[in-house]
XYZ file of C-alpha atoms in Angstrom:
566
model
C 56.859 1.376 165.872
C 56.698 4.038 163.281
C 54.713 3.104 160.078
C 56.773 4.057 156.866
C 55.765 4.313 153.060
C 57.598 3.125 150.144
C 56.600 4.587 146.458
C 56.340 0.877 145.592
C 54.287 -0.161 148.764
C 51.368 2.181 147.368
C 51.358 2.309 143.513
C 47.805 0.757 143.343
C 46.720 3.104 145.652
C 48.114 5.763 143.362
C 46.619 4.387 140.452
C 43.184 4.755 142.089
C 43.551 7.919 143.001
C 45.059 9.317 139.618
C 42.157 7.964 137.844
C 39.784 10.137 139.623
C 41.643 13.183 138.641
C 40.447 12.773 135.442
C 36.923 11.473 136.415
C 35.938 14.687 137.941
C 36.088 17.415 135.005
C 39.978 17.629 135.221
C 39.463 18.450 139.271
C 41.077 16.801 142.050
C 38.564 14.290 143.910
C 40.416 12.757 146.794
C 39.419 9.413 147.815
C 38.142 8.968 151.368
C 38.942 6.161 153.203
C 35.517 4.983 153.179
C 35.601 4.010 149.987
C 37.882 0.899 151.192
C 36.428 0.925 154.272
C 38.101 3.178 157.453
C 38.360 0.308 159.725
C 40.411 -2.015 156.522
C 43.520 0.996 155.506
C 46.234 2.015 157.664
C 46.321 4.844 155.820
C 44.598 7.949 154.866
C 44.491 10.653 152.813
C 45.290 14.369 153.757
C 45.943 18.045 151.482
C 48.129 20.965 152.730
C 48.461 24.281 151.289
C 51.961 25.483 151.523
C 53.046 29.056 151.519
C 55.433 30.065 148.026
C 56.708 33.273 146.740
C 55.922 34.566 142.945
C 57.003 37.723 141.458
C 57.214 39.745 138.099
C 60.067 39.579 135.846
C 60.455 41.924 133.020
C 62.227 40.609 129.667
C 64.300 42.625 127.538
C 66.532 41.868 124.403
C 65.331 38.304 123.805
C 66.364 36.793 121.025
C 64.270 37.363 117.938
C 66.359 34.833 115.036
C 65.549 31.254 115.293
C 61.891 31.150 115.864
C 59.427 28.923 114.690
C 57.134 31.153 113.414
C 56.792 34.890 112.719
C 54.268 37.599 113.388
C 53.412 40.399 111.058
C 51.232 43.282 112.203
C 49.713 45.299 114.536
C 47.709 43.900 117.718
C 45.989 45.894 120.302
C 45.762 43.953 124.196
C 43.129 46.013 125.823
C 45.244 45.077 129.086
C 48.727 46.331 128.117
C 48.828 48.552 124.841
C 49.523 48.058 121.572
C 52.823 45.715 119.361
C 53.730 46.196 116.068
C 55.482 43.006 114.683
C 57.975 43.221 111.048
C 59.771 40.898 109.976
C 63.547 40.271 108.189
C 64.444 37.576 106.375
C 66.831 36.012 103.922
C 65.800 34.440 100.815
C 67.206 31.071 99.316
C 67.741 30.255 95.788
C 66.231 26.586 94.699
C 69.893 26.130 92.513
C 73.073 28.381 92.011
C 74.510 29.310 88.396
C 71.396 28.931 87.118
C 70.944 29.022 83.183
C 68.002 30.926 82.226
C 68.249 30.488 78.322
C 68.306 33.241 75.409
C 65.823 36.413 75.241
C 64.639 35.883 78.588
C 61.408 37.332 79.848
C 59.441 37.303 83.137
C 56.169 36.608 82.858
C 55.091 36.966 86.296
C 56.732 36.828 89.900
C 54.436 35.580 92.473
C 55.251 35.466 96.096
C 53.281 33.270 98.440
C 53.197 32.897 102.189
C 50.548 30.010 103.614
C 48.501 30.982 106.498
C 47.975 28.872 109.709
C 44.561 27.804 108.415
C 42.309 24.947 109.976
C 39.491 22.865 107.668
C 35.895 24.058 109.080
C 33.640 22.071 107.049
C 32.954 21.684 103.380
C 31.092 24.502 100.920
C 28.478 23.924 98.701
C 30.389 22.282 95.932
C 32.248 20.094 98.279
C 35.561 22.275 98.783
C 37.038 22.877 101.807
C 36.422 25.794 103.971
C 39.067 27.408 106.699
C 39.241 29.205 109.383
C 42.733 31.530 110.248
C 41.433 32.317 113.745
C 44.040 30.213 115.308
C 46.362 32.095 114.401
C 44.677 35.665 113.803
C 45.186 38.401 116.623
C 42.913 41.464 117.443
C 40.412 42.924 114.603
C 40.650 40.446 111.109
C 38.736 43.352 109.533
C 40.852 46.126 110.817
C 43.494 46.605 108.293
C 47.189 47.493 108.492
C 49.230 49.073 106.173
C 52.258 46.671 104.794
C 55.570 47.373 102.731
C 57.491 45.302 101.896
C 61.362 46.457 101.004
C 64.736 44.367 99.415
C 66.975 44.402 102.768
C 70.592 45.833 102.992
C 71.736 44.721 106.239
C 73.485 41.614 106.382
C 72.747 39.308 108.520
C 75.505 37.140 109.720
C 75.968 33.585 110.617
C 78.492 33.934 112.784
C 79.327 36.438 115.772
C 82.738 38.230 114.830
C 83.231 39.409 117.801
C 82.695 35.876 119.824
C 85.037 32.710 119.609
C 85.474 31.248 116.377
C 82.728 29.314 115.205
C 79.734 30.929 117.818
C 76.613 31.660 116.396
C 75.420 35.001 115.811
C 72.062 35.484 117.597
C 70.015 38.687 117.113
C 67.952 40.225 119.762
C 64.853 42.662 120.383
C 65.098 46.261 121.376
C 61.316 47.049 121.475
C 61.116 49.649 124.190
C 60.316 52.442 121.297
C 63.191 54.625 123.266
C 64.820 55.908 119.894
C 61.538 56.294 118.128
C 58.310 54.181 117.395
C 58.262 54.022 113.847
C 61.425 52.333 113.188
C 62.242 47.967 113.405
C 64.842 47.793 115.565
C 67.251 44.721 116.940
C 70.518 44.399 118.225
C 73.267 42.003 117.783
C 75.390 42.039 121.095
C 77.437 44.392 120.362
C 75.493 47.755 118.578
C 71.746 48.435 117.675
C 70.046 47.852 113.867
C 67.818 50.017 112.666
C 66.203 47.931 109.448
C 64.472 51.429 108.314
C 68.300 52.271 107.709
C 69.158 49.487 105.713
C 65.919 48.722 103.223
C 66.461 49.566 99.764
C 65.169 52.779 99.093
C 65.447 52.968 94.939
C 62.182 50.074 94.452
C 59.727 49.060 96.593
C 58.788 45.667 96.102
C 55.355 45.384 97.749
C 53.039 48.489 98.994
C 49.351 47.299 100.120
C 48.046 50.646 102.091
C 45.112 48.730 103.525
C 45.950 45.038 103.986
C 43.366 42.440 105.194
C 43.853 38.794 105.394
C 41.250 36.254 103.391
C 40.144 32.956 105.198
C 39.257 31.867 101.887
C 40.629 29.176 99.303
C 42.586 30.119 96.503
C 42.155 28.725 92.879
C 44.746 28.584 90.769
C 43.691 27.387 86.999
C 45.762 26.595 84.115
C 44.345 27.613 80.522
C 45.886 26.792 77.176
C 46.126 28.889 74.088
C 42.637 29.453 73.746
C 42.039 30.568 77.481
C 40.236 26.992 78.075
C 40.600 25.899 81.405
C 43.062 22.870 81.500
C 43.293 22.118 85.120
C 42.941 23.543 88.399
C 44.382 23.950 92.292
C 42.936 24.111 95.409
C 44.894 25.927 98.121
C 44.588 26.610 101.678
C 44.593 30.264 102.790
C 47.551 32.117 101.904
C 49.162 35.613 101.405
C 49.783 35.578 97.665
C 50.675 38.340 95.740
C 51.887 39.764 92.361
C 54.957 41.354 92.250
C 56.564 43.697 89.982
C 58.436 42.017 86.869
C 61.088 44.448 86.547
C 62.679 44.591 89.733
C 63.535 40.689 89.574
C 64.238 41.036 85.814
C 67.140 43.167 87.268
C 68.146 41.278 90.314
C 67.980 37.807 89.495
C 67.683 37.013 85.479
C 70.305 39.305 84.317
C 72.886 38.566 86.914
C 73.069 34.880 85.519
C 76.443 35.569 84.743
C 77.331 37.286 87.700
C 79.401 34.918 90.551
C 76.653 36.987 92.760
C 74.120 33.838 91.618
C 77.123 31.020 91.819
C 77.175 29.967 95.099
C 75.187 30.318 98.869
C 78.292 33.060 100.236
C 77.702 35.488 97.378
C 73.996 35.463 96.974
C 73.649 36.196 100.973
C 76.199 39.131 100.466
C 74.374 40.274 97.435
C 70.681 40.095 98.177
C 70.514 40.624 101.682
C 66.936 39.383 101.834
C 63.673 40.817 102.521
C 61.724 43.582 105.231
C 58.311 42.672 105.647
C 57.101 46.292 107.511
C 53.805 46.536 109.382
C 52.597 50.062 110.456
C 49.329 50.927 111.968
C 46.494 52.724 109.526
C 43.864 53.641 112.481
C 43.631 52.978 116.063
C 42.437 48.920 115.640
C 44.829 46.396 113.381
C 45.706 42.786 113.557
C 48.077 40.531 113.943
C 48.977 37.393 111.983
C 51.180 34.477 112.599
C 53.313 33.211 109.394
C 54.862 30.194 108.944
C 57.622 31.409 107.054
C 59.373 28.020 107.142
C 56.724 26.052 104.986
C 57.702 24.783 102.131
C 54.916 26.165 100.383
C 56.021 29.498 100.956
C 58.568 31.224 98.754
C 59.109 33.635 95.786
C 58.356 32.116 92.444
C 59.558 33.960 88.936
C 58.057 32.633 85.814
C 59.608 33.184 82.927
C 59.845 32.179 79.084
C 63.361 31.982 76.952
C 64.065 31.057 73.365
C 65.966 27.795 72.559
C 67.333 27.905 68.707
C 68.683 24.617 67.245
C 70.338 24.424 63.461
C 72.093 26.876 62.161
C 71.156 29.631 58.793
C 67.795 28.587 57.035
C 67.813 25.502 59.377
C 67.552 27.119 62.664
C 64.300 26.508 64.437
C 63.307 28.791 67.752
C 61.731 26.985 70.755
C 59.703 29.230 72.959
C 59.616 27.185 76.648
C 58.708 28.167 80.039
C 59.860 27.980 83.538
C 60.797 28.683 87.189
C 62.629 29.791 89.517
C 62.173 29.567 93.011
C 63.278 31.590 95.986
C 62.402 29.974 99.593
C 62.587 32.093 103.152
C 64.894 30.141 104.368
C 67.779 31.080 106.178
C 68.090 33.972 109.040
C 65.200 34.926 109.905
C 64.062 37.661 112.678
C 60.998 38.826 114.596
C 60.823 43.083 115.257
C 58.570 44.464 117.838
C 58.008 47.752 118.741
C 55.982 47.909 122.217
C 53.491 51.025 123.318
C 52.183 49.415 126.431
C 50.597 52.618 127.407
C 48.119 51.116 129.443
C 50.107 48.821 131.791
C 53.790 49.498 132.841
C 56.129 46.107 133.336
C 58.913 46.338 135.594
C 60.552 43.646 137.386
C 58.844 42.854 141.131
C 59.189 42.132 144.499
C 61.550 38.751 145.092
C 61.674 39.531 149.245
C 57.649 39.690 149.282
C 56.030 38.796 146.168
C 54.223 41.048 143.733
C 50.035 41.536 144.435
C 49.629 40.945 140.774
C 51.854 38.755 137.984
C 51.983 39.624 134.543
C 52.486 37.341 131.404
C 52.732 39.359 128.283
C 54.515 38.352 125.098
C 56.895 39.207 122.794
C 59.561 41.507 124.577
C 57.216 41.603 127.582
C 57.430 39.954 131.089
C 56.632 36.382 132.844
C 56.633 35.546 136.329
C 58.900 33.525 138.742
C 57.750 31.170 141.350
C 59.991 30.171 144.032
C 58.199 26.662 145.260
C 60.219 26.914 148.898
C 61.137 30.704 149.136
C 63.227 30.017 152.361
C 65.883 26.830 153.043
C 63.598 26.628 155.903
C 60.430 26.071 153.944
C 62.065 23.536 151.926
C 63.531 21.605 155.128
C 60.228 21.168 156.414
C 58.411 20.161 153.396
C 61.291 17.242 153.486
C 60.785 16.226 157.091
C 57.168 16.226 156.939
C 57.468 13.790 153.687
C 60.987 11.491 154.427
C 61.396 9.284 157.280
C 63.959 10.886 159.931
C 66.272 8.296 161.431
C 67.731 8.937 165.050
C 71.414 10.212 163.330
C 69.044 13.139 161.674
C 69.593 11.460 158.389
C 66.214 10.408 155.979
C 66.327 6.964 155.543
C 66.647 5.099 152.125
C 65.945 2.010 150.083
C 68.403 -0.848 148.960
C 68.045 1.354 145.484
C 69.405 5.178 147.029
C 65.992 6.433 146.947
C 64.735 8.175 149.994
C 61.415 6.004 151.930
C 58.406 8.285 152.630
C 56.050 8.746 155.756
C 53.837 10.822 153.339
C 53.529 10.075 149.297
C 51.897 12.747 147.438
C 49.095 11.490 145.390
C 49.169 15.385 143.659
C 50.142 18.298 143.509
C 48.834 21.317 142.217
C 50.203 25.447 141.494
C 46.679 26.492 141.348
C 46.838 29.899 139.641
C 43.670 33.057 139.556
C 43.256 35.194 136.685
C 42.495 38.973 138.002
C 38.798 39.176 136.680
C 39.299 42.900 136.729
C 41.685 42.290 133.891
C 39.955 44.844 130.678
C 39.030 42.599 128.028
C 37.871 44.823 125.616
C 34.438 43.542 126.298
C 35.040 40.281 124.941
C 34.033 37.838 127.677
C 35.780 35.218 125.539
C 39.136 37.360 125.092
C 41.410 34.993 127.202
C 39.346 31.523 126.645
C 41.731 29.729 124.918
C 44.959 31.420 126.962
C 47.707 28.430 128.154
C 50.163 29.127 130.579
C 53.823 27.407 130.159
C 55.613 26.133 133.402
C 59.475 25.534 132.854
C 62.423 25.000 134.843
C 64.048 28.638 135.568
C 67.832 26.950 136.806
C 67.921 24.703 133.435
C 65.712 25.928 130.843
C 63.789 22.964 130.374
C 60.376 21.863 131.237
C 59.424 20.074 134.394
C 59.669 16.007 134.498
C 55.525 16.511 134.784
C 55.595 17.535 131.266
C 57.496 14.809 129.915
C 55.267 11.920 131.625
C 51.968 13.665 130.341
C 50.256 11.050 128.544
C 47.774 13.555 126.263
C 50.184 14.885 123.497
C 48.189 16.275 120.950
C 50.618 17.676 118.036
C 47.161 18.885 115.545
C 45.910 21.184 118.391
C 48.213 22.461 120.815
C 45.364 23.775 123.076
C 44.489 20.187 124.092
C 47.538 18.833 124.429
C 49.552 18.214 127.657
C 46.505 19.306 129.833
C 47.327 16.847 132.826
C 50.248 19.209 133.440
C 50.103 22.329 132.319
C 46.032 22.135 132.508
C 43.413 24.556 130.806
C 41.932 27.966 131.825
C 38.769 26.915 133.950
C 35.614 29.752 133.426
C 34.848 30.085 137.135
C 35.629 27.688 140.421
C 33.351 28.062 143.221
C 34.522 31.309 144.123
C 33.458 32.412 140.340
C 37.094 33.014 139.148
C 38.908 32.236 136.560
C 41.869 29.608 137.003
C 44.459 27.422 135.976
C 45.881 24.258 137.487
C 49.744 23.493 137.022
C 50.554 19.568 138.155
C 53.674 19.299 139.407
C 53.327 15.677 141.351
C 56.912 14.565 139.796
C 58.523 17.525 140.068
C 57.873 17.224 144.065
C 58.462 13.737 144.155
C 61.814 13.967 142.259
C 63.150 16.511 145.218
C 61.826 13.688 148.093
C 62.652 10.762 146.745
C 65.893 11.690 144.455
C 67.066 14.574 146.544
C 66.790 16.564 143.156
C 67.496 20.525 142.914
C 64.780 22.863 144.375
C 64.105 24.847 141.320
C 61.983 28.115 140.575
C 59.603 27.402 137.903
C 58.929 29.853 135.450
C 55.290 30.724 133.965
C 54.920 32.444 131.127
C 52.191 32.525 128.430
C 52.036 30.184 125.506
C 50.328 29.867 122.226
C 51.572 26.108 121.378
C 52.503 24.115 124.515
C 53.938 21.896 122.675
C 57.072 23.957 121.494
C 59.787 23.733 124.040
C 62.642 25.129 122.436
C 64.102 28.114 123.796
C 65.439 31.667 122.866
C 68.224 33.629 124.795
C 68.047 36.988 126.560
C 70.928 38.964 126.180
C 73.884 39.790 128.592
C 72.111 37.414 131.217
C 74.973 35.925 132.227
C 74.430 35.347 135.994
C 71.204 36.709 136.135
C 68.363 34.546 137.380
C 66.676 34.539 134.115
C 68.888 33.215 131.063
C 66.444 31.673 128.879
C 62.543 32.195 127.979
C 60.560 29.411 126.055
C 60.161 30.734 122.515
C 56.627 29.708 122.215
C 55.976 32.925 124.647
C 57.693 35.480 122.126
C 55.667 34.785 119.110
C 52.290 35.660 121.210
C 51.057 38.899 121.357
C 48.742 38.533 123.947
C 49.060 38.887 127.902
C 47.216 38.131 131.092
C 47.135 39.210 134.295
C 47.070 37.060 137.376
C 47.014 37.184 140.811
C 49.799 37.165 143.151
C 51.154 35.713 146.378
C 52.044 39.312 148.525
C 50.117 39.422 151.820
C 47.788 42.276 150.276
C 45.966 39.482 147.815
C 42.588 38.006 149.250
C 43.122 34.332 150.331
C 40.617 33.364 148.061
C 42.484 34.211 144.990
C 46.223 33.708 145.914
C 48.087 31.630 144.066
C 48.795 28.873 146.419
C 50.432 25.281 146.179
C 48.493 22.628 146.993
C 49.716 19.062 148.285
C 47.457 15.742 148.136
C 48.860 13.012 149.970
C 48.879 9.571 151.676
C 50.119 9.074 155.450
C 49.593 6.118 157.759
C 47.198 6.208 160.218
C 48.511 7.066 163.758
């Protein structure tokens, strides 16, 4: 009689097995039969390596509103070429109809975006000190030259020319094929050019040579003899002075102007804000904002005169206060692409591509068909379910299918091309994380969402039984990475669930899994791309599954499993 296996029938043989996984520096360490003793198991443990299909898909027009952070300026991949990152955004009012009192006067206007900054230590006197390296790209002493203008495109809610009610997304056109120097995006149904629509008559902000500061920032209060009455302690941020007059004009002396009354009117009447980044030599960097914090706004400080009694009586009241503009609202992400050194196109579906590539922003991921042929898949099934005379798999009292084979593991064991140019930095891709998701749904695999190490402080260690972490070198001295997908395989033997491709694409916070749209992609394979892998700048290279790519460095799935004995 045939021996069977149920998933129940073996869960403490799982659990053993699982646990070395993580015993063995995050490598798989099957466990012999030995260990129990051969001649005391029916069963034993086996690995295949079955054959799968991955290929390059290029991404254009994704959608650049909505994102959970921003970048701002210029980054140089040794790999691919160079991005240029601007930003749009609205600006919010803290209250509408605001009264700002008699003889009103500015006193300063100070805008402030925080950094994402990480505590390093303490100084001398106790004080915190940071580090922006997270979230710093390319050269932090190679400066770029920023400008920032009032915006006069408006940027809608909704789509007009959609059903009533839809959303108006807004997506990248980065391909530099009407020039390089000017932000573009487009909307669905024409193409904005930002360098059309900034307000021309005052520049708000002009910084030639802009560098970013990992350092505190003190903020002291002093009375009316300049004695220092208290002071502030804040992370590292881009703060600024901005000029008095231009906001004296805009926002104090419209307070009787309906353009100040409501949310409609202001959005129609200050259109928000162009944050452009241009390049000032060959090097730059890159930062990445978070644009959404509420510590980052536009503050206006003013003073106004309050007079009570009347004739000799009257007494004047000088008093101070604020005003506060936040970035919230639309917000977008422009790129503008010169990937002079590598060209992205998409590849071969029939054969697979020799390499893949994963670059960000409007760049391209790669596609991974698990079972490239009906055929593959059938025989993955029939090697794993137990085949009843009728040619039917039989199943438990519960609907799920009963297994001959239960896989322990299994593993989408990527290579990194080591001939990859790193711009001599042997550390450039260190801290790289690749993103597996579900290509037919848009949503990660079930591996992700039974990961038990969630990490939300530091995305690079968190969900690293899945998704995994770049290794230095294996035993062939290259560079890897090791996707699990154990449930995703077990879903399609035991629940007869969907084969789906998986997509990979590069991340810089794993644990982000909203995603972003790609234009007119309708029907296409490709609908959606996880968000996280448009605010990265960075790219990788890895190898491929065509028959040209040394066995040693394929990508290749890999199967762990438990079968009776014979």
């Amino acid at each position: 009689m045939k021996k069977t296996i149920s998933a129940l029938k073996f869960c403490a043989v799982c659990s053993v097995i699982m646990s070395s996984f993580f015993a063995c520096d995050k490598d798989f360490a099957s466990v012999e039969s030995d260990v129990l003793g051969d001649d005391n198991t029916n069963f034993q443990t086996n690995r295949e390596s079955l054959p799968i299909l991955a290929y390059n898909k290029k991404l254009n027009s994704l959608q650049i509103d909505g994102l959970t952070s921003n970048l701002l300026g210029v980054f140089n991949d040794p790999a691919f070429g160079q991005t240029t990152a601007s930003i749009v955004t609205q600006v919010t009012p803290s209250s509408y109809s605001p009264d700002f009192g008699d003889d009103t006067v500015i006193d300063s206007v100070v805008m402030t975006i925080p950094y994402y900054s990480r505590i390093t230590g303490l100084d001398d006197e106790g004080l915190n000190e940071y580090t922006i390296g997270d979230s710093l790209y390319g050269n932090a002493e190679a400066p770029i030259k920023l400008t920032v203008f009032k915006n006069e495109y408006f940027l809608r809610d909704f789509d007009p020319t959609a059903e009533l009610g839809d959303v108006q997304y807004y997506y990248s056109k980065a391909d530099g094929e009407i020039n390089v120097t000017d932000n573009f995006a487009l909307n669905g149904s024409s193409t904005i050019n930002f360098d059309d629509h900034k307000y021309t008559t005052d520049t708000i902000l002009a910084i030639p040579s802009f560098i970013p500061s990992a350092k505190r920032i003190l903020l002291v209060t002093r009375d009316e003899d300049n004695e220092v009455t208290s002071s502030t302690n804040l992370a590292p941020s881009f703060r600024v002075k901005l000029d008095t007059d231009f906001w004296q004009s805009h926002i104090i002396d419209q307070e009787d102007n309906d353009v100040l009354s409501n949310a409609s009117a202001f959005k129609n009447y200050f259109r928000g804000l162009y944050f452009k980044a241009e390049t000032v030599s060959a090097d730059g960097h890159m930062l990445m904002l978070n644009l959404a914090s509420s510590d980052a706004n536009i503050v206006i400080y003013y003073s106004y005169n309050t007079t009570t009694g009347t004739g000799d009586n009257a007494t004047t009241t000088t008093s101070n206060s604020t005003y506060t503009l936040s970035f919230s609202g639309k917000r977008l992400n422009t790129f503008i692409n010169n990937y002079n050194l590598q060209t992205l196109a998409d590849g071969n579906s029939t054969e697979g591509d020799d390499k893949l590539y994963l670059k960000g922003t409007e760049g391209s991921m790669a596609v991974v068909d698990l079972f490239p042929t009906d055929e593959d898949l059938k025989t993955f099934i029939d090697n794993h379910r137990v085949l009843l005379e009728n040619g039917e798999y039989k199943k438990d009292e519960r609907g799920n299918y009963i297994l001959q084979r239960l896989i322990n593991d299994a593993q989408l064991i990527v290579y990194e091309d080591q001939s990859m140019n790193t711009g001599g930095d042997e550390d450039f891709h260190k801290y790289d994380r690749l993103y597996a998701y579900d290509v037919n749904n848009n949503i990660p695999l079930i591996d992700y969402s039974v990961d038990p190490i969630s990490n939300t402080a530091d995305p690079f260690n968190s969900i690293v039984v899945h998704l995994g972490q770049r290794r230095e070198n294996d035993e062939n001295g290259q560079a890897k990475y090791k996707i699990r997908i154990t449930e995703h395989l077990n879903n399609i033997l035991l629940r007869d669930s969907t084969n789906t491709k998986v997509g990979l694409v590069l991340s810089t916070n794993v644990n982000s899994t909203t995603n972003a749209k790609i234009l007119n992609s309708e029907g296409s394979e490709v609908t959606n791309v996880p968000a996280t892998s448009i605010i990265t700048p960075r790219g990788t290279i890895l190898h491929g599954t065509n028959d040209n790519v040394s066995e040693t460095v394929k990508m290749k799935l890999e199967v762990f499993f438990t079968e009776p004995k014979e």
